[in-house]
mmCIF file of C-alpha atoms and ligand atoms in Angstrom:
data_model
loop_
_atom_site.group_PDB
_atom_site.id
_atom_site.type_symbol
_atom_site.label_atom_id
_atom_site.label_comp_id
_atom_site.label_asym_id
_atom_site.label_seq_id
_atom_site.Cartn_x
_atom_site.Cartn_y
_atom_site.Cartn_z
ATOM 1 C CA UNK A 1 1.350 38.103 10.439
ATOM 2 C CA UNK A 2 2.045 36.068 7.288
ATOM 3 C CA UNK A 3 1.885 37.936 4.010
ATOM 4 C CA UNK A 4 -1.074 35.744 3.019
ATOM 5 C CA UNK A 5 -3.102 37.812 5.438
ATOM 6 C CA UNK A 6 -1.831 41.004 3.840
ATOM 7 C CA UNK A 7 -4.642 43.168 2.716
ATOM 8 C CA UNK A 8 -4.481 44.749 -0.710
ATOM 9 C CA UNK A 9 -6.708 47.347 -2.319
ATOM 10 C CA UNK A 10 -10.128 47.708 -0.555
ATOM 11 C CA UNK A 11 -8.833 45.390 2.178
ATOM 12 C CA UNK A 12 -9.103 42.346 -0.099
ATOM 13 C CA UNK A 13 -6.690 39.620 1.055
ATOM 14 C CA UNK A 14 -3.742 39.308 -1.333
ATOM 15 C CA UNK A 15 -4.127 35.572 -1.677
ATOM 16 C CA UNK A 16 -7.649 35.823 -3.020
ATOM 17 C CA UNK A 17 -5.817 36.244 -6.342
ATOM 18 C CA UNK A 18 -5.692 33.050 -8.415
ATOM 19 C CA UNK A 19 -4.144 32.678 -11.868
ATOM 20 C CA UNK A 20 -4.321 35.726 -14.120
ATOM 21 C CA UNK A 21 -6.863 38.084 -12.567
ATOM 22 C CA UNK A 22 -9.134 35.374 -11.135
ATOM 23 C CA UNK A 23 -10.293 35.183 -7.532
ATOM 24 C CA UNK A 24 -10.538 32.170 -5.230
ATOM 25 C CA UNK A 25 -12.483 31.883 -1.949
ATOM 26 C CA UNK A 26 -10.745 33.692 0.942
ATOM 27 C CA UNK A 27 -11.127 30.668 3.231
ATOM 28 C CA UNK A 28 -8.551 28.583 1.308
ATOM 29 C CA UNK A 29 -5.155 29.285 -0.165
ATOM 30 C CA UNK A 30 -2.609 28.016 -2.614
ATOM 31 C CA UNK A 31 0.514 27.085 -0.593
ATOM 32 C CA UNK A 32 3.270 29.648 -0.992
ATOM 33 C CA UNK A 33 6.333 31.229 0.575
ATOM 34 C CA UNK A 34 6.421 34.929 1.384
ATOM 35 C CA UNK A 35 9.038 37.475 2.215
ATOM 36 C CA UNK A 36 9.515 41.203 1.972
ATOM 37 C CA UNK A 37 12.322 43.112 0.302
ATOM 38 C CA UNK A 38 12.133 46.821 0.947
ATOM 39 C CA UNK A 39 8.700 47.921 -0.238
ATOM 40 C CA UNK A 40 8.142 44.691 -2.117
ATOM 41 C CA UNK A 41 6.034 41.836 -0.812
ATOM 42 C CA UNK A 42 7.253 38.759 -2.632
ATOM 43 C CA UNK A 43 5.326 35.527 -3.027
ATOM 44 C CA UNK A 44 6.709 32.260 -4.409
ATOM 45 C CA UNK A 45 4.425 29.445 -5.523
ATOM 46 C CA UNK A 46 5.408 26.183 -7.079
ATOM 47 C CA UNK A 47 4.602 22.524 -7.525
ATOM 48 C CA UNK A 48 6.778 19.741 -8.924
ATOM 49 C CA UNK A 49 5.581 16.239 -9.675
ATOM 50 C CA UNK A 50 7.633 13.280 -10.879
ATOM 51 C CA UNK A 51 5.197 10.732 -12.213
ATOM 52 C CA UNK A 52 4.811 7.375 -13.872
ATOM 53 C CA UNK A 53 1.703 7.596 -16.029
ATOM 54 C CA UNK A 54 0.029 4.612 -17.667
ATOM 55 C CA UNK A 55 -3.098 4.877 -19.841
ATOM 56 C CA UNK A 56 -4.732 1.568 -20.799
ATOM 57 C CA UNK A 57 -6.303 0.142 -23.956
ATOM 58 C CA UNK A 58 -5.503 0.174 -27.655
ATOM 59 C CA UNK A 59 -4.799 3.903 -27.536
ATOM 60 C CA UNK A 60 -2.978 3.731 -24.232
ATOM 61 C CA UNK A 61 0.599 4.713 -23.606
ATOM 62 C CA UNK A 62 2.963 5.151 -20.697
ATOM 63 C CA UNK A 63 5.509 7.740 -19.678
ATOM 64 C CA UNK A 64 7.877 8.671 -16.895
ATOM 65 C CA UNK A 65 8.063 12.442 -16.641
ATOM 66 C CA UNK A 66 7.671 15.511 -14.515
ATOM 67 C CA UNK A 67 4.955 18.154 -14.439
ATOM 68 C CA UNK A 68 5.964 21.372 -12.757
ATOM 69 C CA UNK A 69 5.533 25.092 -12.478
ATOM 70 C CA UNK A 70 6.899 27.918 -10.375
ATOM 71 C CA UNK A 71 5.571 31.419 -9.919
ATOM 72 C CA UNK A 72 7.173 34.568 -8.575
ATOM 73 C CA UNK A 73 5.034 37.582 -7.683
ATOM 74 C CA UNK A 74 6.197 40.933 -6.320
ATOM 75 C CA UNK A 75 3.801 43.624 -5.115
ATOM 76 C CA UNK A 76 4.453 47.142 -3.882
ATOM 77 C CA UNK A 77 2.560 50.361 -3.308
ATOM 78 C CA UNK A 78 2.593 52.661 -6.333
ATOM 79 C CA UNK A 79 0.963 56.103 -6.744
ATOM 80 C CA UNK A 80 -2.013 55.407 -4.536
ATOM 81 C CA UNK A 81 -2.510 51.816 -5.592
ATOM 82 C CA UNK A 82 -0.746 48.462 -5.694
ATOM 83 C CA UNK A 83 1.572 47.408 -8.514
ATOM 84 C CA UNK A 84 2.373 43.759 -9.079
ATOM 85 C CA UNK A 85 4.864 42.073 -11.400
ATOM 86 C CA UNK A 86 4.649 38.333 -11.893
ATOM 87 C CA UNK A 87 6.025 35.469 -13.849
ATOM 88 C CA UNK A 88 5.141 31.783 -13.954
ATOM 89 C CA UNK A 89 7.450 29.272 -15.614
ATOM 90 C CA UNK A 90 7.265 25.573 -16.442
ATOM 91 C CA UNK A 91 9.823 23.046 -17.639
ATOM 92 C CA UNK A 92 7.051 20.745 -18.935
ATOM 93 C CA UNK A 93 8.241 20.942 -22.574
ATOM 94 C CA UNK A 94 11.453 19.184 -21.448
ATOM 95 C CA UNK A 95 10.069 16.992 -18.737
ATOM 96 C CA UNK A 96 6.998 15.564 -20.497
ATOM 97 C CA UNK A 97 8.421 16.282 -23.995
ATOM 98 C CA UNK A 98 7.037 18.553 -26.715
ATOM 99 C CA UNK A 99 4.437 15.888 -27.474
ATOM 100 C CA UNK A 100 3.035 16.149 -23.970
ATOM 101 C CA UNK A 101 1.868 13.305 -21.778
ATOM 102 C CA UNK A 102 -0.558 10.403 -22.369
ATOM 103 C CA UNK A 103 -4.120 11.251 -21.317
ATOM 104 C CA UNK A 104 -6.948 9.299 -22.923
ATOM 105 C CA UNK A 105 -9.635 11.400 -24.647
ATOM 106 C CA UNK A 106 -7.679 14.636 -24.266
ATOM 107 C CA UNK A 107 -7.548 16.901 -27.326
ATOM 108 C CA UNK A 108 -6.211 20.356 -28.156
ATOM 109 C CA UNK A 109 -3.103 21.952 -29.694
ATOM 110 C CA UNK A 110 -0.658 20.234 -32.021
ATOM 111 C CA UNK A 111 2.567 18.277 -32.317
ATOM 112 C CA UNK A 112 4.517 17.867 -35.535
ATOM 113 C CA UNK A 113 1.847 19.860 -37.387
ATOM 114 C CA UNK A 114 -0.894 17.371 -36.461
ATOM 115 C CA UNK A 115 -3.589 17.730 -33.793
ATOM 116 C CA UNK A 116 -2.870 16.029 -30.482
ATOM 117 C CA UNK A 117 -5.308 13.384 -29.268
ATOM 118 C CA UNK A 118 -5.174 11.087 -26.256
ATOM 119 C CA UNK A 119 -2.382 13.345 -25.038
ATOM 120 C CA UNK A 120 -2.212 16.584 -23.087
ATOM 121 C CA UNK A 121 0.087 19.237 -24.588
ATOM 122 C CA UNK A 122 2.953 20.487 -22.420
ATOM 123 C CA UNK A 123 2.573 23.966 -21.004
ATOM 124 C CA UNK A 124 4.799 26.629 -22.473
ATOM 125 C CA UNK A 125 7.900 27.647 -20.542
ATOM 126 C CA UNK A 126 6.539 31.220 -20.307
ATOM 127 C CA UNK A 127 3.225 30.413 -18.664
ATOM 128 C CA UNK A 128 2.874 33.998 -17.502
ATOM 129 C CA UNK A 129 4.783 37.255 -17.720
ATOM 130 C CA UNK A 130 2.679 40.211 -16.736
ATOM 131 C CA UNK A 131 2.024 43.267 -14.634
ATOM 132 C CA UNK A 132 -1.071 44.219 -12.683
ATOM 133 C CA UNK A 133 -2.135 47.498 -11.168
ATOM 134 C CA UNK A 134 -5.033 48.076 -8.793
ATOM 135 C CA UNK A 135 -6.143 51.404 -7.396
ATOM 136 C CA UNK A 136 -9.090 52.447 -5.234
ATOM 137 C CA UNK A 137 -11.543 55.068 -6.490
ATOM 138 C CA UNK A 138 -13.390 55.218 -3.192
ATOM 139 C CA UNK A 139 -13.724 53.062 -0.077
ATOM 140 C CA UNK A 140 -15.875 50.591 -1.951
ATOM 141 C CA UNK A 141 -14.799 50.799 -5.570
ATOM 142 C CA UNK A 142 -11.495 50.251 -7.357
ATOM 143 C CA UNK A 143 -10.151 49.800 -10.872
ATOM 144 C CA UNK A 144 -7.530 47.484 -12.264
ATOM 145 C CA UNK A 145 -5.478 46.890 -15.380
ATOM 146 C CA UNK A 146 -3.456 43.811 -16.302
ATOM 147 C CA UNK A 147 -1.025 43.653 -19.204
ATOM 148 C CA UNK A 148 0.763 40.447 -20.117
ATOM 149 C CA UNK A 149 2.969 39.418 -23.064
ATOM 150 C CA UNK A 150 1.986 35.937 -21.841
ATOM 151 C CA UNK A 151 -0.976 35.658 -19.548
ATOM 152 C CA UNK A 152 -4.597 34.905 -18.879
ATOM 153 C CA UNK A 153 -7.563 36.909 -20.187
ATOM 154 C CA UNK A 154 -10.757 37.369 -18.164
ATOM 155 C CA UNK A 155 -12.458 34.129 -19.214
ATOM 156 C CA UNK A 156 -13.151 30.983 -17.254
ATOM 157 C CA UNK A 157 -12.267 29.959 -13.719
ATOM 158 C CA UNK A 158 -8.823 29.837 -12.144
ATOM 159 C CA UNK A 159 -6.630 27.643 -14.357
ATOM 160 C CA UNK A 160 -6.532 24.071 -13.052
ATOM 161 C CA UNK A 161 -2.955 23.989 -11.756
ATOM 162 C CA UNK A 162 -3.714 27.070 -9.660
ATOM 163 C CA UNK A 163 -7.035 25.791 -8.417
ATOM 164 C CA UNK A 164 -7.050 24.847 -4.743
ATOM 165 C CA UNK A 165 -9.459 22.006 -5.605
ATOM 166 C CA UNK A 166 -6.987 20.547 -8.137
ATOM 167 C CA UNK A 167 -3.553 21.724 -7.024
ATOM 168 C CA UNK A 168 -2.337 18.275 -5.914
ATOM 169 C CA UNK A 169 -3.734 16.503 -8.992
ATOM 170 C CA UNK A 170 -0.975 16.450 -11.620
ATOM 171 C CA UNK A 171 -3.245 15.926 -14.641
ATOM 172 C CA UNK A 172 -5.241 18.371 -16.735
ATOM 173 C CA UNK A 173 -9.034 18.222 -16.912
ATOM 174 C CA UNK A 174 -10.506 16.771 -20.107
ATOM 175 C CA UNK A 175 -12.556 19.958 -20.430
ATOM 176 C CA UNK A 176 -9.415 22.120 -20.499
ATOM 177 C CA UNK A 177 -10.093 23.437 -24.013
ATOM 178 C CA UNK A 178 -13.703 24.235 -23.148
ATOM 179 C CA UNK A 179 -12.961 25.896 -19.817
ATOM 180 C CA UNK A 180 -9.573 27.309 -18.865
ATOM 181 C CA UNK A 181 -7.167 26.719 -21.781
ATOM 182 C CA UNK A 182 -6.826 30.438 -22.539
ATOM 183 C CA UNK A 183 -4.657 30.727 -19.409
ATOM 184 C CA UNK A 184 -1.614 30.977 -21.682
ATOM 185 C CA UNK A 185 -2.367 33.651 -24.281
ATOM 186 C CA UNK A 186 0.442 35.573 -25.958
ATOM 187 C CA UNK A 187 -0.819 39.096 -25.512
ATOM 188 C CA UNK A 188 -3.434 40.074 -22.932
ATOM 189 C CA UNK A 189 -4.849 43.444 -21.885
ATOM 190 C CA UNK A 190 -7.512 43.406 -19.182
ATOM 191 C CA UNK A 191 -9.334 46.300 -17.533
ATOM 192 C CA UNK A 192 -11.783 45.976 -14.693
ATOM 193 C CA UNK A 193 -13.675 47.551 -11.848
ATOM 194 C CA UNK A 194 -14.287 45.826 -8.553
ATOM 195 C CA UNK A 195 -15.696 46.101 -5.071
ATOM 196 C CA UNK A 196 -14.920 43.933 -2.070
ATOM 197 C CA UNK A 197 -17.219 41.137 -3.242
ATOM 198 C CA UNK A 198 -17.455 41.523 -7.019
ATOM 199 C CA UNK A 199 -15.409 42.241 -10.115
ATOM 200 C CA UNK A 200 -16.255 43.069 -13.736
ATOM 201 C CA UNK A 201 -13.551 42.692 -16.369
ATOM 202 C CA UNK A 202 -13.040 42.937 -20.108
ATOM 203 C CA UNK A 203 -10.040 41.673 -22.082
ATOM 204 C CA UNK A 204 -8.455 41.942 -25.494
ATOM 205 C CA UNK A 205 -6.137 39.041 -26.117
ATOM 206 C CA UNK A 206 -4.502 36.667 -28.556
ATOM 207 C CA UNK A 207 -7.001 33.871 -29.212
ATOM 208 C CA UNK A 208 -4.439 31.613 -30.873
ATOM 209 C CA UNK A 209 -3.323 28.595 -28.886
ATOM 210 C CA UNK A 210 0.403 28.498 -28.110
ATOM 211 C CA UNK A 211 2.447 27.093 -30.986
ATOM 212 C CA UNK A 212 4.795 24.116 -30.835
ATOM 213 C CA UNK A 213 7.874 26.169 -30.006
ATOM 214 C CA UNK A 214 7.295 25.802 -26.288
ATOM 215 C CA UNK A 215 10.321 27.753 -25.066
ATOM 216 C CA UNK A 216 9.774 30.793 -27.272
ATOM 217 C CA UNK A 217 7.232 33.540 -26.769
ATOM 218 C CA UNK A 218 4.729 33.547 -29.620
ATOM 219 C CA UNK A 219 4.016 36.728 -31.625
ATOM 220 C CA UNK A 220 1.622 38.947 -29.679
ATOM 221 C CA UNK A 221 -1.784 39.800 -31.088
ATOM 222 C CA UNK A 222 -4.962 41.275 -29.650
ATOM 223 C CA UNK A 223 -7.484 39.744 -32.057
ATOM 224 C CA UNK A 224 -9.938 38.298 -29.525
ATOM 225 C CA UNK A 225 -12.034 39.583 -26.635
ATOM 226 C CA UNK A 226 -13.763 38.387 -23.500
ATOM 227 C CA UNK A 227 -15.728 39.596 -20.507
ATOM 228 C CA UNK A 228 -16.211 38.096 -17.078
ATOM 229 C CA UNK A 229 -18.201 38.784 -13.934
ATOM 230 C CA UNK A 230 -16.913 37.414 -10.613
ATOM 231 C CA UNK A 231 -18.642 37.379 -7.235
ATOM 232 C CA UNK A 232 -17.230 36.348 -3.861
ATOM 233 C CA UNK A 233 -20.387 36.711 -1.766
ATOM 234 C CA UNK A 234 -18.761 35.287 1.386
ATOM 235 C CA UNK A 235 -15.288 34.055 2.344
ATOM 236 C CA UNK A 236 -16.290 30.530 1.308
ATOM 237 C CA UNK A 237 -17.615 31.024 -2.193
ATOM 238 C CA UNK A 238 -16.535 32.420 -5.548
ATOM 239 C CA UNK A 239 -18.449 32.321 -8.830
ATOM 240 C CA UNK A 240 -17.735 33.479 -12.382
ATOM 241 C CA UNK A 241 -19.567 33.824 -15.646
ATOM 242 C CA UNK A 242 -17.566 34.667 -18.741
ATOM 243 C CA UNK A 243 -17.913 34.912 -22.492
ATOM 244 C CA UNK A 244 -15.173 35.046 -25.072
ATOM 245 C CA UNK A 245 -14.649 35.373 -28.806
ATOM 246 C CA UNK A 246 -11.476 33.584 -29.921
ATOM 247 C CA UNK A 247 -10.650 34.851 -33.410
ATOM 248 C CA UNK A 248 -8.537 31.948 -34.626
ATOM 249 C CA UNK A 249 -7.604 29.521 -31.866
ATOM 250 C CA UNK A 250 -6.224 26.730 -34.026
ATOM 251 C CA UNK A 251 -3.309 27.074 -36.406
ATOM 252 C CA UNK A 252 -4.663 24.170 -38.484
ATOM 253 C CA UNK A 253 -8.091 25.821 -38.872
ATOM 254 C CA UNK A 254 -7.241 29.536 -38.995
ATOM 255 C CA UNK A 255 -10.635 30.536 -40.435
ATOM 256 C CA UNK A 256 -12.672 29.065 -37.600
ATOM 257 C CA UNK A 257 -13.449 31.397 -34.708
ATOM 258 C CA UNK A 258 -14.672 29.900 -31.453
ATOM 259 C CA UNK A 259 -17.180 31.446 -29.070
ATOM 260 C CA UNK A 260 -16.791 30.266 -25.482
ATOM 261 C CA UNK A 261 -19.178 30.512 -22.553
ATOM 262 C CA UNK A 262 -17.887 29.423 -19.128
ATOM 263 C CA UNK A 263 -19.442 29.441 -15.685
ATOM 264 C CA UNK A 264 -17.824 28.286 -12.468
ATOM 265 C CA UNK A 265 -18.539 27.951 -8.766
ATOM 266 C CA UNK A 266 -15.764 27.465 -6.210
ATOM 267 C CA UNK A 267 -16.199 26.610 -2.551
ATOM 268 C CA UNK A 268 -13.546 26.467 0.148
ATOM 269 C CA UNK A 269 -13.304 25.901 3.889
ATOM 270 C CA UNK A 270 -10.564 25.192 6.406
ATOM 271 C CA UNK A 271 -10.339 21.752 8.066
ATOM 272 C CA UNK A 272 -8.762 21.631 11.517
ATOM 273 C CA UNK A 273 -5.398 23.270 12.035
ATOM 274 C CA UNK A 274 -3.561 22.277 8.850
ATOM 275 C CA UNK A 275 -6.210 21.293 6.381
ATOM 276 C CA UNK A 276 -8.556 22.776 3.849
ATOM 277 C CA UNK A 277 -11.316 21.467 1.643
ATOM 278 C CA UNK A 278 -11.983 22.973 -1.743
ATOM 279 C CA UNK A 279 -14.514 22.149 -4.446
ATOM 280 C CA UNK A 280 -15.101 23.437 -7.983
ATOM 281 C CA UNK A 281 -17.858 23.020 -10.542
ATOM 282 C CA UNK A 282 -17.327 24.296 -14.099
ATOM 283 C CA UNK A 283 -19.502 24.244 -17.178
ATOM 284 C CA UNK A 284 -17.890 25.338 -20.431
ATOM 285 C CA UNK A 285 -19.180 25.404 -23.978
ATOM 286 C CA UNK A 286 -17.524 26.155 -27.326
ATOM 287 C CA UNK A 287 -19.403 27.227 -30.425
ATOM 288 C CA UNK A 288 -17.617 26.283 -33.603
ATOM 289 C CA UNK A 289 -19.488 26.882 -36.836
ATOM 290 C CA UNK A 290 -23.138 26.630 -35.910
ATOM 291 C CA UNK A 291 -23.055 24.171 -33.061
ATOM 292 C CA UNK A 292 -22.157 24.205 -29.386
ATOM 293 C CA UNK A 293 -20.180 21.459 -27.683
ATOM 294 C CA UNK A 294 -20.307 21.262 -23.910
ATOM 295 C CA UNK A 295 -18.170 20.106 -21.022
ATOM 296 C CA UNK A 296 -18.871 19.811 -17.320
ATOM 297 C CA UNK A 297 -16.478 19.296 -14.440
ATOM 298 C CA UNK A 298 -16.838 18.670 -10.731
ATOM 299 C CA UNK A 299 -13.718 18.319 -8.604
ATOM 300 C CA UNK A 300 -12.786 18.396 -4.961
ATOM 301 C CA UNK A 301 -9.632 18.210 -2.895
ATOM 302 C CA UNK A 302 -9.322 17.815 0.853
ATOM 303 C CA UNK A 303 -6.027 18.397 2.610
ATOM 304 C CA UNK A 304 -7.185 16.470 5.679
ATOM 305 C CA UNK A 305 -4.186 17.275 7.903
ATOM 306 C CA UNK A 306 -0.420 17.616 7.503
ATOM 307 C CA UNK A 307 -0.171 13.981 6.305
ATOM 308 C CA UNK A 308 -3.137 13.073 4.106
ATOM 309 C CA UNK A 309 -4.683 14.562 0.977
ATOM 310 C CA UNK A 310 -7.496 13.128 -1.141
ATOM 311 C CA UNK A 311 -8.748 14.499 -4.440
ATOM 312 C CA UNK A 312 -11.142 13.531 -7.179
ATOM 313 C CA UNK A 313 -12.719 14.754 -10.383
ATOM 314 C CA UNK A 314 -15.719 13.807 -12.507
ATOM 315 C CA UNK A 315 -16.155 15.108 -16.044
ATOM 316 C CA UNK A 316 -18.291 14.694 -19.083
ATOM 317 C CA UNK A 317 -18.310 16.256 -22.502
ATOM 318 C CA UNK A 318 -18.445 15.807 -26.248
ATOM 319 C CA UNK A 319 -15.705 15.046 -28.722
ATOM 320 C CA UNK A 320 -16.023 14.943 -32.486
ATOM 321 C CA UNK A 321 -14.714 11.902 -34.348
ATOM 322 C CA UNK A 322 -12.304 14.292 -36.055
ATOM 323 C CA UNK A 323 -10.915 15.585 -32.742
ATOM 324 C CA UNK A 324 -10.224 12.027 -31.613
ATOM 325 C CA UNK A 325 -8.889 11.116 -35.084
ATOM 326 C CA UNK A 326 -11.307 8.239 -35.548
ATOM 327 C CA UNK A 327 -11.199 7.862 -39.331
ATOM 328 C CA UNK A 328 -13.891 5.168 -39.436
ATOM 329 C CA UNK A 329 -16.632 7.576 -38.254
ATOM 330 C CA UNK A 330 -18.013 10.710 -39.935
ATOM 331 C CA UNK A 331 -15.715 13.610 -38.958
ATOM 332 C CA UNK A 332 -18.515 15.608 -37.328
ATOM 333 C CA UNK A 333 -20.035 12.716 -35.346
ATOM 334 C CA UNK A 334 -20.405 13.855 -31.753
ATOM 335 C CA UNK A 335 -19.281 11.359 -29.109
ATOM 336 C CA UNK A 336 -20.214 11.680 -25.451
ATOM 337 C CA UNK A 337 -17.452 10.717 -23.085
ATOM 338 C CA UNK A 338 -17.179 10.740 -19.309
ATOM 339 C CA UNK A 339 -14.378 10.209 -16.850
ATOM 340 C CA UNK A 340 -13.922 9.934 -13.123
ATOM 341 C CA UNK A 341 -10.677 10.024 -11.138
ATOM 342 C CA UNK A 342 -9.605 9.636 -7.518
ATOM 343 C CA UNK A 343 -6.263 10.306 -5.910
ATOM 344 C CA UNK A 344 -4.485 10.118 -2.578
ATOM 345 C CA UNK A 345 -1.234 11.627 -1.318
ATOM 346 C CA UNK A 346 0.657 10.691 1.826
ATOM 347 C CA UNK A 347 3.218 13.244 2.980
ATOM 348 C CA UNK A 348 6.588 11.581 3.565
ATOM 349 C CA UNK A 349 8.875 14.376 4.623
ATOM 350 C CA UNK A 350 8.772 18.006 5.526
ATOM 351 C CA UNK A 351 11.514 20.602 5.764
ATOM 352 C CA UNK A 352 12.452 24.177 4.884
ATOM 353 C CA UNK A 353 8.805 25.029 4.422
ATOM 354 C CA UNK A 354 8.354 22.320 1.799
ATOM 355 C CA UNK A 355 6.530 19.018 1.939
ATOM 356 C CA UNK A 356 7.129 15.892 -0.170
ATOM 357 C CA UNK A 357 4.342 13.419 -0.710
ATOM 358 C CA UNK A 358 3.878 10.083 -2.433
ATOM 359 C CA UNK A 359 0.654 9.928 -4.409
ATOM 360 C CA UNK A 360 -1.429 7.796 -6.674
ATOM 361 C CA UNK A 361 -4.316 8.551 -9.005
ATOM 362 C CA UNK A 362 -6.711 6.229 -10.748
ATOM 363 C CA UNK A 363 -9.092 7.222 -13.524
ATOM 364 C CA UNK A 364 -11.730 5.364 -15.490
ATOM 365 C CA UNK A 365 -13.506 6.652 -18.583
ATOM 366 C CA UNK A 366 -16.781 5.589 -20.145
ATOM 367 C CA UNK A 367 -16.978 5.636 -23.932
ATOM 368 C CA UNK A 368 -19.870 5.262 -26.369
ATOM 369 C CA UNK A 369 -20.120 1.995 -28.296
ATOM 370 C CA UNK A 370 -18.895 3.800 -31.437
ATOM 371 C CA UNK A 371 -15.450 4.173 -29.837
ATOM 372 C CA UNK A 372 -15.128 0.624 -28.528
ATOM 373 C CA UNK A 373 -13.131 -0.769 -31.428
ATOM 374 C CA UNK A 374 -10.783 2.240 -31.488
ATOM 375 C CA UNK A 375 -9.956 2.105 -27.770
ATOM 376 C CA UNK A 376 -10.248 -1.676 -27.404
ATOM 377 C CA UNK A 377 -12.671 -1.218 -24.513
ATOM 378 C CA UNK A 378 -15.517 1.017 -23.397
ATOM 379 C CA UNK A 379 -13.889 1.637 -20.007
ATOM 380 C CA UNK A 380 -10.210 2.514 -20.444
ATOM 381 C CA UNK A 381 -8.269 3.431 -17.316
ATOM 382 C CA UNK A 382 -5.432 5.717 -16.339
ATOM 383 C CA UNK A 383 -3.007 5.055 -13.508
ATOM 384 C CA UNK A 384 -0.428 7.341 -11.959
ATOM 385 C CA UNK A 385 2.108 7.098 -9.152
ATOM 386 C CA UNK A 386 4.022 10.229 -8.296
ATOM 387 C CA UNK A 387 6.172 12.172 -5.904
ATOM 388 C CA UNK A 388 5.013 15.702 -5.281
ATOM 389 C CA UNK A 389 6.968 18.598 -3.747
ATOM 390 C CA UNK A 390 5.244 21.836 -2.812
ATOM 391 C CA UNK A 391 5.347 24.503 -0.096
ATOM 392 C CA UNK A 392 3.682 23.680 3.198
ATOM 393 C CA UNK A 393 0.308 25.356 3.303
ATOM 394 C CA UNK A 394 0.619 28.569 5.224
ATOM 395 C CA UNK A 395 -2.067 28.684 7.882
ATOM 396 C CA UNK A 396 -4.571 31.240 6.798
ATOM 397 C CA UNK A 397 -5.198 34.157 9.140
ATOM 398 C CA UNK A 398 -7.256 36.260 6.828
ATOM 399 C CA UNK A 399 -10.759 35.243 7.876
HETATM 400 CU CU1 CU B 1 -3.186 24.659 -20.008
#
């Protein structure tokens, strides 16, 4: 039996665990390698893309780079429960540079002391370093604690790179900083209780976004808090609702706390012998000062068989003129933007449990008239060709 089918506390399949302490539907899985070493069950995840990325229009740019991450997780029985140590690492700061990669309309974090816009920041090298402990209280109830010098508080859905509906899409969602951007927080403590189909969690964490020193751990703080409810009513569905108070997310605006409300619904089902189909909807909102800004995402990925994968994403949300650094508009003018993307990957080679695919992704955005002169068009596009290496999906036996 593959370790994916391994049952943890309360008989919950081990690979229900997504990033941080999130859950995904049991019917789908993130491809991984497993082995055992003594009492330890070890799981290795990882994706590496090498991509040419071209964003069109007056604010466009192009880049050859690599997006990548690897995760190592070890679990073992410990005083009546299960102990897990994990780390997730990324070389993005080298391979897409400290300034990140071109992505029209993206905002969040800084480079050279200035806010980034039309670029996605690189992920920190230390994406996660943490420990997790789960222990049953009865046949139907268990408790858990998670402590991470770098990790993910209980807020939002599974982070995008760990989402089965987005795993083969190299690029970050435009709603990242409204939805799942807290997935790298330097200092997280989470406590929770759960049954087989539900989980309630509360976190204290560092609300500050990672700084520009991408290879160093940032100073730990526990100045922010969040709470999240998760339900997995059947093997095919998972839903969350979370709320967070981020004390001072942005270094450039240290006096501005953000309140975040995020809801998500994930669906997953197997397709044939080798495939799986996974879909996610997320709505996230940030309150800064007195007003809320919203973002919505719908994405889906189908691994059709051992050769073909298709994926797509549709998003809409608001940006302020200040966030997009449009000096000709009032700083607080709210601009509605939308984007849709489609991608396809053809597997070229397979070996040693890994598969290599050649992929492409095309995106088109729709801008309000107020942004036309800045972007040179109201429908800028993004184009990507890439090679992707990841583990072969282990056939799920947990249903
Ligand atoms: Cu991120």
